[in-house]
XYZ file of C-alpha atoms in Angstrom:
400
model
C -23.440 -20.903 -5.827
C -23.300 -18.614 -8.830
C -25.958 -16.377 -7.288
C -24.001 -16.260 -4.037
C -20.870 -15.126 -5.817
C -22.784 -12.573 -7.843
C -23.972 -11.097 -4.540
C -20.380 -10.744 -3.416
C -19.653 -8.555 -6.392
C -22.628 -6.330 -5.535
C -21.798 -5.854 -1.873
C -20.250 -2.377 -2.189
C -23.536 -1.058 -3.596
C -25.812 -3.025 -1.273
C -24.187 -2.314 2.074
C -23.430 0.983 3.747
C -20.927 1.695 6.510
C -19.916 4.816 8.351
C -17.836 6.888 5.963
C -14.134 6.883 6.707
C -14.292 4.012 9.210
C -13.774 0.269 9.182
C -16.983 -0.360 11.128
C -20.119 -1.963 9.772
C -23.831 -1.271 9.948
C -25.094 -4.816 10.131
C -28.666 -3.598 10.493
C -28.617 -2.986 6.719
C -26.792 -6.135 5.699
C -27.236 -9.011 8.104
C -30.888 -9.745 7.284
C -29.902 -10.161 3.640
C -27.663 -13.159 4.228
C -28.842 -14.428 7.627
C -31.465 -16.681 6.063
C -32.253 -18.355 2.769
C -30.089 -20.417 0.401
C -28.963 -17.410 -1.609
C -26.783 -16.042 1.183
C -26.032 -18.894 3.543
C -22.420 -19.525 2.440
C -21.266 -15.897 2.562
C -19.869 -15.274 6.047
C -17.767 -12.132 5.671
C -17.341 -9.321 3.158
C -15.302 -6.138 3.330
C -15.461 -3.714 0.376
C -12.747 -1.573 2.062
C -13.085 1.269 -0.390
C -14.648 4.720 -0.342
C -15.460 4.458 3.351
C -17.131 1.036 3.278
C -16.031 -1.255 6.077
C -17.144 -4.864 6.598
C -20.157 -7.035 7.305
C -20.303 -10.638 8.461
C -22.137 -13.467 10.131
C -19.870 -13.450 13.170
C -20.422 -11.554 16.416
C -18.192 -8.667 15.372
C -17.278 -7.021 12.102
C -15.831 -3.901 13.702
C -12.139 -3.715 12.917
C -9.421 -3.496 15.511
C -6.943 -1.024 14.073
C -3.524 -0.093 15.392
C -0.652 1.676 13.719
C -0.330 4.593 11.351
C 1.122 6.644 14.195
C 3.665 9.274 13.182
C 6.726 9.598 15.416
C 8.738 12.775 14.950
C 7.618 16.000 13.314
C 5.997 14.806 10.126
C 2.772 14.356 8.172
C 1.839 11.308 6.103
C 0.028 11.599 2.751
C -1.516 9.113 0.319
C -2.799 9.509 -3.237
C -6.527 10.102 -3.629
C -7.610 8.286 -6.789
C -10.324 10.574 -8.185
C -8.503 13.862 -7.601
C -4.955 12.623 -8.112
C -3.886 14.822 -5.203
C -1.924 13.794 -2.168
C -4.275 13.690 0.802
C -3.091 14.069 4.407
C -3.805 11.117 6.652
C -4.591 11.569 10.329
C -1.956 9.981 12.542
C -3.238 6.743 14.035
C -6.072 6.255 11.544
C -6.519 3.848 8.597
C -6.466 5.007 4.985
C -9.562 3.870 3.076
C -8.653 5.004 -0.423
C -10.666 4.688 -3.659
C -8.386 1.743 -4.541
C -8.933 -0.009 -1.227
C -7.490 -0.139 2.261
C -3.870 1.044 2.148
C -1.752 -1.280 4.287
C 1.900 -0.534 4.944
C 4.524 -1.924 7.240
C 6.574 0.502 9.281
C 7.949 3.357 7.170
C 10.415 6.173 7.765
C 11.954 9.220 6.113
C 15.535 10.143 6.974
C 15.532 13.293 4.824
C 14.820 16.439 6.854
C 12.602 19.355 5.770
C 11.224 17.157 3.001
C 9.320 19.906 1.187
C 11.082 23.110 2.247
C 14.457 22.930 0.514
C 15.200 26.535 1.450
C 16.244 25.445 4.951
C 20.004 26.065 5.118
C 20.376 23.872 8.187
C 19.294 20.861 6.130
C 20.331 21.655 2.530
C 23.275 22.992 0.562
C 22.280 24.874 -2.608
C 24.900 25.362 -5.346
C 24.394 27.420 -8.529
C 20.671 27.858 -7.880
C 18.012 29.739 -5.961
C 15.323 28.102 -3.830
C 11.964 29.567 -2.834
C 9.243 27.942 -0.752
C 6.367 29.414 -2.755
C 5.046 26.654 -5.043
C 1.726 24.824 -4.719
C 2.382 21.207 -3.807
C 0.809 17.987 -5.149
C -1.500 18.235 -2.140
C -3.023 21.372 -3.677
C -1.760 23.580 -0.840
C -0.151 26.932 -1.721
C 3.355 27.693 -0.465
C 3.909 24.029 0.305
C 6.626 23.058 -2.197
C 10.017 24.418 -3.244
C 10.969 25.963 -6.599
C 14.600 25.371 -7.595
C 15.930 27.623 -10.367
C 19.375 27.009 -11.854
C 21.682 30.049 -12.060
C 24.407 27.987 -13.773
C 24.772 24.544 -15.279
C 24.753 21.504 -12.974
C 22.949 23.283 -10.165
C 22.433 21.102 -7.102
C 20.539 20.991 -3.823
C 21.941 18.317 -1.521
C 21.488 16.984 2.004
C 23.807 14.862 4.125
C 21.876 11.927 5.619
C 22.597 10.315 8.965
C 22.045 6.613 8.346
C 23.562 3.200 8.827
C 24.928 1.381 5.794
C 22.469 -0.616 3.735
C 20.368 -0.870 0.594
C 18.636 2.488 0.159
C 16.445 4.514 -2.164
C 15.557 8.187 -2.670
C 12.343 9.602 -4.134
C 10.684 12.985 -4.607
C 7.539 14.555 -6.088
C 8.630 16.842 -8.916
C 7.248 18.905 -11.807
C 8.937 21.046 -14.448
C 8.427 24.793 -14.244
C 10.658 26.017 -17.101
C 13.156 24.525 -19.548
C 13.682 21.136 -21.163
C 17.065 20.071 -19.825
C 18.048 16.975 -17.868
C 17.052 16.622 -14.232
C 18.907 14.150 -12.003
C 18.349 12.547 -8.623
C 21.113 11.188 -6.398
C 21.119 8.431 -3.838
C 24.818 8.783 -3.046
C 25.746 12.461 -3.401
C 27.725 14.240 -6.066
C 29.412 11.089 -7.368
C 26.412 9.266 -8.849
C 23.432 10.958 -10.545
C 20.457 9.261 -12.195
C 18.350 11.051 -14.852
C 14.627 11.124 -14.052
C 11.641 11.919 -16.254
C 10.082 15.263 -15.332
C 6.923 16.693 -16.907
C 4.696 19.701 -16.337
C 2.544 17.583 -13.984
C 3.418 16.357 -10.513
C 4.956 12.880 -10.628
C 6.877 10.876 -8.082
C 10.310 9.742 -9.249
C 12.815 7.484 -7.525
C 16.392 6.361 -7.827
C 17.101 2.725 -8.368
C 17.634 0.852 -5.115
C 21.357 1.000 -4.464
C 23.441 -1.911 -3.341
C 24.537 -1.885 0.274
C 27.125 0.804 0.798
C 28.681 3.159 3.280
C 26.792 4.908 6.027
C 25.764 8.583 5.940
C 25.252 9.222 2.209
C 24.501 12.579 0.593
C 21.346 12.797 -1.517
C 20.213 15.529 -3.860
C 18.610 16.987 -6.974
C 20.592 18.318 -9.957
C 19.443 20.664 -12.756
C 21.860 20.212 -15.651
C 20.857 23.236 -17.766
C 21.198 26.850 -16.647
C 17.894 28.739 -16.118
C 15.784 25.564 -15.935
C 13.486 25.352 -12.921
C 11.525 22.613 -11.130
C 9.109 22.387 -8.194
C 9.766 19.650 -5.622
C 7.843 18.188 -2.669
C 8.339 15.355 -0.210
C 12.004 14.420 -0.664
C 12.281 10.963 0.892
C 15.226 8.742 1.766
C 15.142 5.442 3.631
C 17.030 2.199 4.019
C 15.055 -0.228 1.883
C 14.630 -1.552 -1.639
C 11.378 0.049 -2.847
C 9.367 3.263 -2.658
C 6.590 3.352 -0.078
C 3.105 4.208 -1.401
C 2.739 6.979 1.189
C 4.764 10.168 1.337
C 6.042 11.110 4.791
C 6.813 14.833 4.876
C 9.347 15.630 7.582
C 10.231 18.867 9.339
C 13.431 19.483 11.327
C 13.882 15.846 12.410
C 13.500 12.446 10.779
C 10.102 10.779 11.168
C 8.593 7.301 11.075
C 5.141 5.708 10.943
C 4.154 2.482 12.704
C 2.801 -0.450 10.694
C -0.903 -0.659 9.853
C -2.582 -3.624 11.543
C -6.244 -4.186 10.658
C -7.971 -7.231 12.143
C -11.500 -8.604 12.471
C -12.796 -11.371 14.725
C -12.546 -14.824 13.190
C -15.339 -16.434 15.198
C -18.406 -16.905 13.001
C -16.701 -15.249 10.050
C -14.164 -17.984 9.162
C -14.568 -21.750 8.984
C -11.123 -23.130 9.845
C -11.700 -26.521 8.243
C -13.412 -25.437 5.030
C -13.722 -22.139 3.229
C -12.778 -19.710 0.498
C -11.170 -16.263 0.609
C -11.012 -13.914 -2.372
C -9.847 -10.313 -2.704
C -8.331 -7.698 -4.984
C -4.738 -6.725 -4.203
C -2.806 -3.719 -5.499
C 0.979 -3.922 -5.215
C 3.593 -1.190 -5.255
C 7.326 -1.872 -5.477
C 7.209 -4.436 -2.680
C 6.660 -8.021 -3.786
C 8.863 -9.692 -1.179
C 6.669 -10.875 1.687
C 3.302 -9.172 1.461
C 0.229 -10.741 3.045
C -3.222 -10.795 1.494
C -5.654 -12.169 4.104
C -4.456 -14.088 7.170
C -7.132 -16.090 8.973
C -4.880 -17.232 11.807
C -3.027 -15.197 14.407
C -0.066 -17.584 14.663
C 1.253 -17.298 11.114
C -0.786 -20.122 9.585
C -3.822 -19.532 7.413
C -2.324 -17.205 4.806
C -4.347 -16.673 1.644
C -2.860 -14.451 -1.054
C 0.596 -14.503 0.536
C 3.244 -12.879 -1.665
C 6.325 -15.002 -0.982
C 9.761 -15.714 -2.441
C 9.781 -12.348 -4.151
C 7.266 -13.004 -6.902
C 4.578 -15.617 -6.236
C 1.094 -15.603 -4.702
C 0.393 -18.528 -2.373
C -1.920 -20.203 0.107
C -0.328 -21.586 3.292
C -1.879 -23.620 6.105
C 1.109 -23.722 8.447
C 2.413 -26.952 6.965
C 2.215 -26.770 3.187
C 1.766 -24.079 0.564
C 0.576 -23.909 -3.018
C 1.934 -21.352 -5.485
C -0.664 -19.781 -7.724
C 1.167 -17.473 -10.116
C 3.851 -14.830 -10.441
C 3.315 -11.172 -9.584
C 5.222 -8.004 -10.333
C 5.665 -4.542 -8.861
C 2.773 -2.102 -9.314
C 0.401 -4.869 -10.378
C -3.264 -5.084 -9.383
C -4.834 -8.539 -9.447
C -7.464 -10.799 -7.907
C -6.782 -13.949 -5.972
C -8.964 -16.727 -4.579
C -7.846 -19.446 -2.191
C -9.920 -22.364 -0.950
C -9.426 -25.185 1.551
C -11.358 -28.243 2.703
C -11.047 -31.988 3.107
C -7.498 -32.924 2.150
C -6.852 -30.221 -0.450
C -6.370 -26.495 -0.820
C -5.754 -24.311 -3.850
C -4.866 -20.773 -4.963
C -5.764 -18.929 -8.161
C -4.581 -15.606 -9.561
C -6.776 -13.633 -11.972
C -9.245 -16.538 -12.329
C -6.683 -18.976 -13.695
C -6.916 -22.682 -12.917
C -6.012 -23.134 -9.261
C -2.732 -24.693 -8.193
C -3.378 -27.205 -5.416
C -1.564 -28.770 -2.477
C -2.438 -31.021 0.434
C -4.339 -29.393 3.317
C -3.438 -30.151 6.939
C -7.008 -29.763 8.149
C -7.069 -26.304 9.733
C -6.572 -22.678 8.737
C -6.851 -21.746 12.454
C -9.684 -19.269 11.802
C -9.313 -17.246 15.005
C -8.618 -13.907 13.320
C -8.977 -12.063 10.020
C -5.979 -9.869 9.336
C -5.759 -7.713 6.200
C -2.468 -7.060 4.414
C -0.072 -7.834 7.273
C 0.375 -10.313 10.105
C -1.458 -9.811 13.376
C 1.484 -8.210 15.188
C 2.501 -5.887 12.349
C 5.999 -7.351 12.505
C 5.938 -9.168 9.153
C 4.187 -9.302 5.827
C 3.506 -5.610 5.311
C 1.856 -5.385 1.899
C 2.766 -1.740 1.125
C -0.246 -1.747 -1.156
C -4.042 -1.890 -1.175
C -6.672 -4.531 -0.385
C -10.354 -4.422 -1.310
C -13.389 -6.598 -2.065
C -12.472 -9.194 0.564
C -14.987 -12.073 0.529
C -15.044 -15.162 2.783
C -17.295 -18.167 2.201
C -17.926 -21.092 4.538
C -17.455 -23.578 1.682
C -14.491 -24.546 -0.461
C -15.589 -23.100 -3.793
C -13.586 -25.548 -5.892
C -15.772 -25.127 -8.940
C -16.719 -21.485 -8.549
C -13.616 -19.660 -7.271
C -13.072 -18.245 -10.764
C -16.256 -16.206 -10.377
C -15.035 -14.413 -7.263
C -13.847 -10.790 -7.566
């Protein structure tokens, strides 16, 4: 068993897939585990990083992907790990980042002209000048706005058309000149929140506001005269946390459909006995994120982030809670099931167990969200997904 699990850790270097896709090249990998005791219990593995897709014992390890489609005039970006730059993502395609597969539920941006704050139809500038001449965090020239204060408490604001509700505002920002306070507003000129601004591009956000009136005004304030900042990707949405991606709008609001990545369960998942392990990277959302579902009907959840702060395994009847999680945390989890018991472990701790109802369904493998995209959006990354056909009660701690 130890040798089997060691193989799982080596899979990203042993197996090659078409770069930038979720497909597999089983011709390289299947002979390695199709025979012999060393590989017989490993049925599915998906590195899901740097272009590596999945391999498995089942008839298909080619992902079915839907979602990521931009509606409205906008472009979606994610952070590329090695370069630190925002990278544009093609509408309708998955994002295989250096940190893993980025999985998000549906997202939106209600702020218009998110990077060009010179647009008078969208913004009101007071005591400042705005020029659309800065290089953005995507490395593109003339793709961000410089705001220069001509008096103290200079502001650039936008009136948002939105229903009442919990909301948050974020923006990419860097300091150009000065050392004075910079503020961000979720509710207009009445409430301003100081944000930390450096000479490097960083994304800052307001705190999530409590539910309030519809149609707020958002904005940026420069407290000290002659200070200047560059800004990109002003974002406002009804919700309680900042999305990992940045959706840059034009003249109208935009939205992106939920990512739904699934693989066939047949041959890759044993419904009555098995183990799933993976590495999960969270952002601000720890409310109802899914790790790996192995059932299309809502049962068979392994690494389910539930009740706001716990990682669980759920068979459709019972669940076991394996540890608390927090925003922006990256961790490993391993869940196993078989016989009359199942268990879940976070970061190789002793597993917490519960009774098992006998089936994890096993008809589908869904990564980071439920099979319809309607619930469980992780708003984070998944990588190093490993499935075994045995309940690794004694060896789950050795999984990634």
